């Protein structure tokens, strides 16, 4: 755990918010704190309006520029080390550990992959092109050049469009394959999941990504690798990159990820759960990435080593044999 340096949040008052008290505006905009807390922050001088400190709960006008100078706060402990899988001076792909957020959110500011990358290269830091859930591990694609980030974002959008248009993953510029541990004994050997995903009202966080018939199109293609009473091991290939897609699709199919505190069979919030999307407990790993090169020539194929809990029995045996052979070689050399 560590105390960060605080942060300033900037907002602009839109026409629909004109005439609203500043405390009510913030209580709606940042629902984690009620009106009474925002009034105390006003009195403490944390809020400003149009560049001037604001200590009274005044009515807002259209176009007002607001700033909340949040004092430093203590961020939870997270793993901060990550492995570099690929780096060509522009494109950077890292193996993110489970527990490390990619971007600031949910009380995390400096304990994020983005901040660690900025610290390592302050002049031209690599910036993540996509997000991976805090509890997920594996490949995260970053780029230093704005043009490369733009191309990668277009590749991800194109992959989603290709899937929606043709249902054929072979024409996409980017494919991502994951490993996951799901509820045992539910899924057939292989299948395609096409549940749409959208935002639904939620009592704990305002809105939640969940299975929604009128949501955004998405598709996951899975294959069962190994069955176990503790959970079935699956590999999942996705083209679309909807938030929490694999967690939602598996839950919708009746096989939520083992240990997922949020999503229940059906693809929505667990009954009685107060978990947030960033809460952990499940095993999901972005294992492989195939990305066509910007020039359209040689594809880039990358792989992040599998966590022990997401290996098949055969893969565990192979890893054990390799470790034993390495140890024997060291003894012989000694």
Short mmCIF file of C-alpha atoms in Angstrom, two decimals:
data_model
loop_
_atom_site.label_atom_id
_atom_site.label_comp_id
_atom_site.label_asym_id
_atom_site.label_seq_id
_atom_site.Cartn_x
_atom_site.Cartn_y
_atom_site.Cartn_z
CA UNK A 1 0.00 0.00 0.00
CA UNK A 2 1.22 3.51 -0.73
CA UNK A 3 0.08 7.11 -0.57
CA UNK A 4 -0.21 8.69 -4.02
CA UNK A 5 0.14 12.39 -4.90
CA UNK A 6 -3.54 13.13 -5.38
CA UNK A 7 -5.33 14.09 -8.56
CA UNK A 8 -7.43 16.88 -10.06
CA UNK A 9 -10.66 15.89 -11.82
CA UNK A 10 -11.99 18.38 -14.40
CA UNK A 11 -15.63 18.68 -15.48
CA UNK A 12 -17.67 21.06 -17.64
CA UNK A 13 -21.29 21.88 -16.85
CA UNK A 14 -23.59 20.84 -19.69
CA UNK A 15 -26.99 22.47 -20.40
CA UNK A 16 -28.88 19.68 -18.62
CA UNK A 17 -27.00 20.46 -15.38
CA UNK A 18 -27.54 24.22 -15.40
CA UNK A 19 -29.24 25.35 -12.18
CA UNK A 20 -28.11 22.28 -10.20
CA UNK A 21 -26.27 22.81 -6.91
CA UNK A 22 -22.57 21.99 -7.14
CA UNK A 23 -22.84 19.31 -4.41
CA UNK A 24 -25.72 17.62 -6.27
CA UNK A 25 -23.75 17.76 -9.53
CA UNK A 26 -20.78 15.97 -7.98
CA UNK A 27 -22.95 13.45 -6.12
CA UNK A 28 -24.42 12.47 -9.49
CA UNK A 29 -21.16 12.63 -11.44
CA UNK A 30 -19.13 10.73 -8.80
CA UNK A 31 -21.76 8.57 -7.11
CA UNK A 32 -19.29 6.97 -4.68
CA UNK A 33 -19.83 9.97 -2.34
CA UNK A 34 -23.20 11.39 -1.18
CA UNK A 35 -24.19 15.07 -1.19
CA UNK A 36 -23.11 15.58 2.44
CA UNK A 37 -19.55 14.48 1.64
CA UNK A 38 -19.35 16.88 -1.29
CA UNK A 39 -20.51 19.74 0.93
CA UNK A 40 -17.69 18.96 3.33
CA UNK A 41 -15.26 18.96 0.42
CA UNK A 42 -16.58 22.38 -0.57
CA UNK A 43 -15.88 23.68 2.93
CA UNK A 44 -12.39 22.16 2.82
CA UNK A 45 -11.58 24.07 -0.37
CA UNK A 46 -11.18 21.00 -2.61
CA UNK A 47 -13.58 22.31 -5.31
CA UNK A 48 -13.18 25.25 -7.67
CA UNK A 49 -15.43 26.89 -10.23
CA UNK A 50 -14.00 28.72 -13.25
CA UNK A 51 -10.56 28.78 -11.62
CA UNK A 52 -11.69 30.20 -8.26
CA UNK A 53 -12.03 28.29 -5.01
CA UNK A 54 -15.68 27.60 -4.26
CA UNK A 55 -16.73 27.22 -0.62
CA UNK A 56 -20.51 27.67 -1.01
CA UNK A 57 -23.02 25.26 -2.51
CA UNK A 58 -23.89 27.58 -5.41
CA UNK A 59 -26.07 26.91 -8.45
CA UNK A 60 -24.18 26.04 -11.61
CA UNK A 61 -24.45 27.72 -14.98
CA UNK A 62 -24.02 26.24 -18.42
CA UNK A 63 -20.35 26.10 -19.44
CA UNK A 64 -18.93 26.39 -15.91
CA UNK A 65 -15.50 24.77 -15.56
CA UNK A 66 -15.21 22.71 -12.39
CA UNK A 67 -12.20 21.11 -10.73
CA UNK A 68 -11.99 18.73 -7.79
CA UNK A 69 -8.50 18.62 -6.26
CA UNK A 70 -8.63 15.26 -4.56
CA UNK A 71 -6.03 15.02 -1.75
CA UNK A 72 -3.56 12.12 -1.76
CA UNK A 73 -5.07 8.78 -0.75
CA UNK A 74 -3.68 5.37 0.05
CA UNK A 75 -3.94 2.88 -2.80
CA UNK A 76 -4.27 -0.87 -2.15
CA UNK A 77 -1.26 -3.10 -2.59
CA UNK A 78 -0.95 -4.62 -6.08
CA UNK A 79 1.76 -6.53 -8.00
CA UNK A 80 3.76 -3.90 -9.88
CA UNK A 81 6.17 -6.07 -11.86
CA UNK A 82 5.32 -7.18 -15.39
CA UNK A 83 7.13 -9.12 -18.11
CA UNK A 84 7.96 -7.62 -21.51
CA UNK A 85 6.94 -10.06 -24.26
CA UNK A 86 7.71 -7.91 -27.30
CA UNK A 87 9.33 -4.49 -27.83
CA UNK A 88 10.38 -3.10 -31.22
CA UNK A 89 10.89 0.47 -30.00
CA UNK A 90 7.30 1.45 -30.77
CA UNK A 91 5.00 -1.50 -30.21
CA UNK A 92 5.25 -2.92 -26.69
CA UNK A 93 3.40 -6.03 -25.49
CA UNK A 94 3.59 -6.97 -21.81
CA UNK A 95 2.40 -9.85 -19.66
CA UNK A 96 0.27 -8.14 -17.00
CA UNK A 97 -0.05 -9.89 -13.63
CA UNK A 98 -3.46 -10.50 -12.12
CA UNK A 99 -4.24 -7.70 -9.66
CA UNK A 100 -2.57 -4.83 -11.55
CA UNK A 101 -5.11 -2.41 -13.10
CA UNK A 102 -4.33 -1.21 -16.61
CA UNK A 103 -5.80 2.30 -16.31
CA UNK A 104 -6.74 4.57 -13.38
CA UNK A 105 -10.17 3.69 -11.96
CA UNK A 106 -11.80 2.39 -8.81
CA UNK A 107 -9.41 4.09 -6.39
CA UNK A 108 -6.28 3.20 -8.38
CA UNK A 109 -4.16 6.01 -9.84
CA UNK A 110 -0.45 5.26 -9.52
CA UNK A 111 -0.82 1.52 -8.90
CA UNK A 112 -1.62 0.98 -12.59
CA UNK A 113 0.18 -0.34 -15.64
CA UNK A 114 -0.16 3.05 -17.33
CA UNK A 115 1.61 4.82 -14.46
CA UNK A 116 4.41 2.24 -14.32
CA UNK A 117 5.00 2.62 -18.05
CA UNK A 118 5.07 6.41 -17.68
CA UNK A 119 7.64 6.17 -14.88
CA UNK A 120 9.88 3.93 -16.99
CA UNK A 121 9.76 6.18 -20.09
CA UNK A 122 8.58 9.68 -19.13
CA UNK A 123 9.54 11.30 -22.47
CA UNK A 124 7.47 9.00 -24.70
CA UNK A 125 5.69 6.42 -22.57
CA UNK A 126 4.01 3.42 -24.17
CA UNK A 127 0.24 3.70 -23.71
CA UNK A 128 -2.10 0.69 -23.55
CA UNK A 129 -4.32 0.36 -26.60
CA UNK A 130 -6.92 -1.81 -24.87
CA UNK A 131 -7.89 -2.79 -21.35
CA UNK A 132 -7.62 -6.06 -19.50
CA UNK A 133 -9.63 -6.55 -16.32
CA UNK A 134 -7.77 -6.07 -13.06
CA UNK A 135 -8.27 -9.71 -12.11
CA UNK A 136 -7.19 -10.97 -15.54
CA UNK A 137 -3.59 -11.62 -16.51
CA UNK A 138 -1.73 -11.85 -19.79
CA UNK A 139 -1.04 -9.88 -22.94
CA UNK A 140 -1.65 -6.12 -23.07
CA UNK A 141 -0.75 -4.25 -26.26
CA UNK A 142 0.82 -0.79 -25.92
CA UNK A 143 2.40 1.67 -28.35
CA UNK A 144 4.62 4.75 -28.09
CA UNK A 145 3.61 6.45 -31.34
CA UNK A 146 0.14 7.97 -31.65
CA UNK A 147 -0.09 6.72 -35.24
CA UNK A 148 0.56 3.14 -34.10
CA UNK A 149 -2.07 3.41 -31.36
CA UNK A 150 -4.51 4.66 -33.97
CA UNK A 151 -3.72 1.76 -36.28
CA UNK A 152 -4.06 -0.79 -33.50
CA UNK A 153 -7.39 0.67 -32.37
CA UNK A 154 -8.60 0.47 -35.98
CA UNK A 155 -7.43 -3.16 -36.16
CA UNK A 156 -9.46 -4.00 -33.06
CA UNK A 157 -12.53 -2.22 -34.44
CA UNK A 158 -12.04 -3.90 -37.81
CA UNK A 159 -11.88 -7.29 -36.15
CA UNK A 160 -15.20 -6.64 -34.44
CA UNK A 161 -16.74 -5.42 -37.70
CA UNK A 162 -15.41 -8.44 -39.62
CA UNK A 163 -16.98 -10.77 -37.09
CA UNK A 164 -20.33 -8.97 -37.17
CA UNK A 165 -20.33 -8.90 -40.98
CA UNK A 166 -19.06 -12.36 -41.92
CA UNK A 167 -18.85 -14.45 -38.72
CA UNK A 168 -15.46 -15.56 -40.07
CA UNK A 169 -12.44 -14.85 -37.82
CA UNK A 170 -9.94 -15.58 -40.60
CA UNK A 171 -10.43 -12.13 -42.15
CA UNK A 172 -9.70 -10.17 -38.99
CA UNK A 173 -6.47 -8.28 -38.39
CA UNK A 174 -6.40 -9.21 -34.70
CA UNK A 175 -7.41 -12.33 -32.80
CA UNK A 176 -7.03 -12.94 -29.07
CA UNK A 177 -7.10 -16.28 -27.31
CA UNK A 178 -7.64 -16.72 -23.57
CA UNK A 179 -7.52 -19.51 -21.00
CA UNK A 180 -10.15 -19.68 -18.26
CA UNK A 181 -11.39 -21.96 -15.51
CA UNK A 182 -15.19 -22.26 -15.53
CA UNK A 183 -17.90 -24.10 -13.61
CA UNK A 184 -17.47 -27.85 -14.06
CA UNK A 185 -19.74 -30.11 -16.07
CA UNK A 186 -21.82 -27.50 -17.90
CA UNK A 187 -20.26 -26.80 -21.30
CA UNK A 188 -20.16 -29.19 -24.26
CA UNK A 189 -16.83 -29.86 -25.97
CA UNK A 190 -16.93 -26.68 -28.06
CA UNK A 191 -19.29 -23.90 -28.97
CA UNK A 192 -19.94 -20.33 -30.07
CA UNK A 193 -21.40 -17.70 -27.73
CA UNK A 194 -23.05 -14.67 -29.29
CA UNK A 195 -24.84 -12.97 -26.42
CA UNK A 196 -25.04 -9.20 -26.88
CA UNK A 197 -23.47 -7.09 -24.11
CA UNK A 198 -24.69 -3.73 -22.85
CA UNK A 199 -24.97 -1.44 -19.83
CA UNK A 200 -27.73 -2.15 -17.31
CA UNK A 201 -28.69 -0.20 -14.15
CA UNK A 202 -26.86 -1.49 -11.09
CA UNK A 203 -27.37 -0.69 -7.37
CA UNK A 204 -23.66 -0.92 -6.50
CA UNK A 205 -21.89 0.95 -9.28
CA UNK A 206 -24.62 2.83 -11.12
CA UNK A 207 -24.31 0.83 -14.33
CA UNK A 208 -22.88 -2.60 -15.10
CA UNK A 209 -21.85 -4.36 -18.30
CA UNK A 210 -23.99 -7.49 -18.57
CA UNK A 211 -25.87 -9.73 -20.98
CA UNK A 212 -28.44 -7.55 -22.75
CA UNK A 213 -30.54 -8.46 -25.79
CA UNK A 214 -30.35 -4.90 -27.14
CA UNK A 215 -26.62 -4.54 -26.40
CA UNK A 216 -23.55 -4.56 -28.64
CA UNK A 217 -22.86 -7.63 -30.80
CA UNK A 218 -20.12 -9.91 -29.49
CA UNK A 219 -18.89 -13.43 -30.00
CA UNK A 220 -16.66 -15.89 -28.17
CA UNK A 221 -15.59 -19.29 -29.50
CA UNK A 222 -14.47 -21.80 -26.92
CA UNK A 223 -13.05 -25.30 -26.77
CA UNK A 224 -13.00 -27.51 -23.71
CA UNK A 225 -9.45 -28.62 -22.88
CA UNK A 226 -9.85 -30.58 -19.69
CA UNK A 227 -12.58 -31.45 -17.19
CA UNK A 228 -12.07 -31.45 -13.43
CA UNK A 229 -14.39 -31.47 -10.41
CA UNK A 230 -12.81 -28.15 -9.40
CA UNK A 231 -13.57 -26.53 -12.78
CA UNK A 232 -13.33 -27.08 -16.50
CA UNK A 233 -10.38 -25.61 -18.38
CA UNK A 234 -11.32 -23.85 -21.63
CA UNK A 235 -9.59 -21.87 -24.34
CA UNK A 236 -11.61 -18.95 -25.73
CA UNK A 237 -10.94 -16.97 -28.90
CA UNK A 238 -12.58 -13.57 -29.24
CA UNK A 239 -12.61 -10.96 -31.98
CA UNK A 240 -14.91 -8.41 -30.40
CA UNK A 241 -13.52 -6.77 -27.28
CA UNK A 242 -16.57 -5.95 -25.18
CA UNK A 243 -15.98 -5.22 -21.47
CA UNK A 244 -15.87 -8.42 -19.38
CA UNK A 245 -16.92 -10.36 -22.49
CA UNK A 246 -15.67 -13.81 -21.51
CA UNK A 247 -16.95 -13.49 -17.94
CA UNK A 248 -20.39 -12.49 -19.21
CA UNK A 249 -20.58 -15.07 -22.00
CA UNK A 250 -19.56 -17.94 -19.75
CA UNK A 251 -21.99 -16.84 -17.05
CA UNK A 252 -24.76 -16.55 -19.64
CA UNK A 253 -24.07 -20.15 -20.69
CA UNK A 254 -24.40 -21.29 -17.06
CA UNK A 255 -20.66 -21.78 -16.57
CA UNK A 256 -19.37 -18.63 -14.85
CA UNK A 257 -15.66 -18.38 -14.16
CA UNK A 258 -14.74 -20.23 -10.98
CA UNK A 259 -14.39 -17.67 -8.19
CA UNK A 260 -16.01 -14.79 -10.10
CA UNK A 261 -17.63 -12.70 -7.33
CA UNK A 262 -19.77 -10.65 -9.73
CA UNK A 263 -21.36 -12.53 -12.61
CA UNK A 264 -23.96 -15.26 -12.04
CA UNK A 265 -25.51 -17.80 -14.44
CA UNK A 266 -27.56 -15.73 -16.84
CA UNK A 267 -24.89 -13.06 -17.37
CA UNK A 268 -25.91 -10.51 -14.72
CA UNK A 269 -25.02 -9.62 -11.13
CA UNK A 270 -25.04 -12.39 -8.53
CA UNK A 271 -28.04 -12.11 -6.22
CA UNK A 272 -26.99 -10.33 -3.03
CA UNK A 273 -23.47 -9.61 -4.28
CA UNK A 274 -21.93 -6.18 -3.68
CA UNK A 275 -18.82 -6.99 -5.76
CA UNK A 276 -17.42 -4.43 -8.20
CA UNK A 277 -16.18 -5.27 -11.72
CA UNK A 278 -12.57 -4.92 -10.56
CA UNK A 279 -12.92 -7.41 -7.71
CA UNK A 280 -10.89 -10.56 -8.21
CA UNK A 281 -11.07 -14.26 -7.43
CA UNK A 282 -11.37 -15.79 -10.91
CA UNK A 283 -8.71 -17.08 -13.34
CA UNK A 284 -8.64 -15.57 -16.84
CA UNK A 285 -5.46 -15.21 -18.90
CA UNK A 286 -4.89 -13.47 -22.26
CA UNK A 287 -2.69 -16.24 -23.61
CA UNK A 288 -2.13 -15.64 -27.34
CA UNK A 289 -2.33 -12.73 -29.76
CA UNK A 290 -2.10 -12.76 -33.54
CA UNK A 291 -1.79 -9.30 -35.08
CA UNK A 292 -1.18 -8.50 -38.73
CA UNK A 293 1.65 -6.02 -39.25
CA UNK A 294 0.74 -2.40 -40.14
CA UNK A 295 2.29 -2.92 -43.57
CA UNK A 296 0.13 -6.02 -44.03
CA UNK A 297 3.10 -8.38 -44.28
CA UNK A 298 4.27 -10.80 -41.58
CA UNK A 299 1.76 -11.34 -38.75
CA UNK A 300 2.94 -10.92 -35.20
CA UNK A 301 2.20 -13.99 -33.07
CA UNK A 302 2.81 -13.66 -29.34
CA UNK A 303 2.20 -15.79 -26.29
CA UNK A 304 2.20 -15.11 -22.53
CA UNK A 305 3.26 -18.04 -20.32
CA UNK A 306 0.32 -19.75 -18.66
CA UNK A 307 -0.23 -19.49 -14.89
CA UNK A 308 0.05 -22.87 -13.17
CA UNK A 309 -3.68 -22.99 -12.44
CA UNK A 310 -4.58 -22.70 -16.14
CA UNK A 311 -2.35 -25.47 -17.48
CA UNK A 312 -3.62 -28.87 -18.55
CA UNK A 313 -2.33 -31.97 -16.79
CA UNK A 314 -0.03 -32.67 -19.73
CA UNK A 315 1.32 -29.10 -19.70
CA UNK A 316 2.03 -29.34 -15.96
CA UNK A 317 3.94 -32.56 -16.50
CA UNK A 318 5.98 -31.01 -19.31
CA UNK A 319 6.78 -27.99 -17.15
CA UNK A 320 7.83 -30.25 -14.29
CA UNK A 321 10.05 -32.30 -16.57
CA UNK A 322 11.69 -29.16 -17.94
CA UNK A 323 12.34 -27.85 -14.43
CA UNK A 324 13.78 -31.21 -13.36
CA UNK A 325 16.01 -31.34 -16.42
CA UNK A 326 17.27 -27.79 -15.82
CA UNK A 327 18.05 -28.60 -12.18
CA UNK A 328 19.91 -31.77 -13.20
CA UNK A 329 21.96 -29.82 -15.74
CA UNK A 330 22.93 -27.25 -13.10
CA UNK A 331 24.07 -30.05 -10.76
CA UNK A 332 26.14 -31.63 -13.55
CA UNK A 333 27.78 -28.30 -14.35
CA UNK A 334 28.49 -27.74 -10.67
#
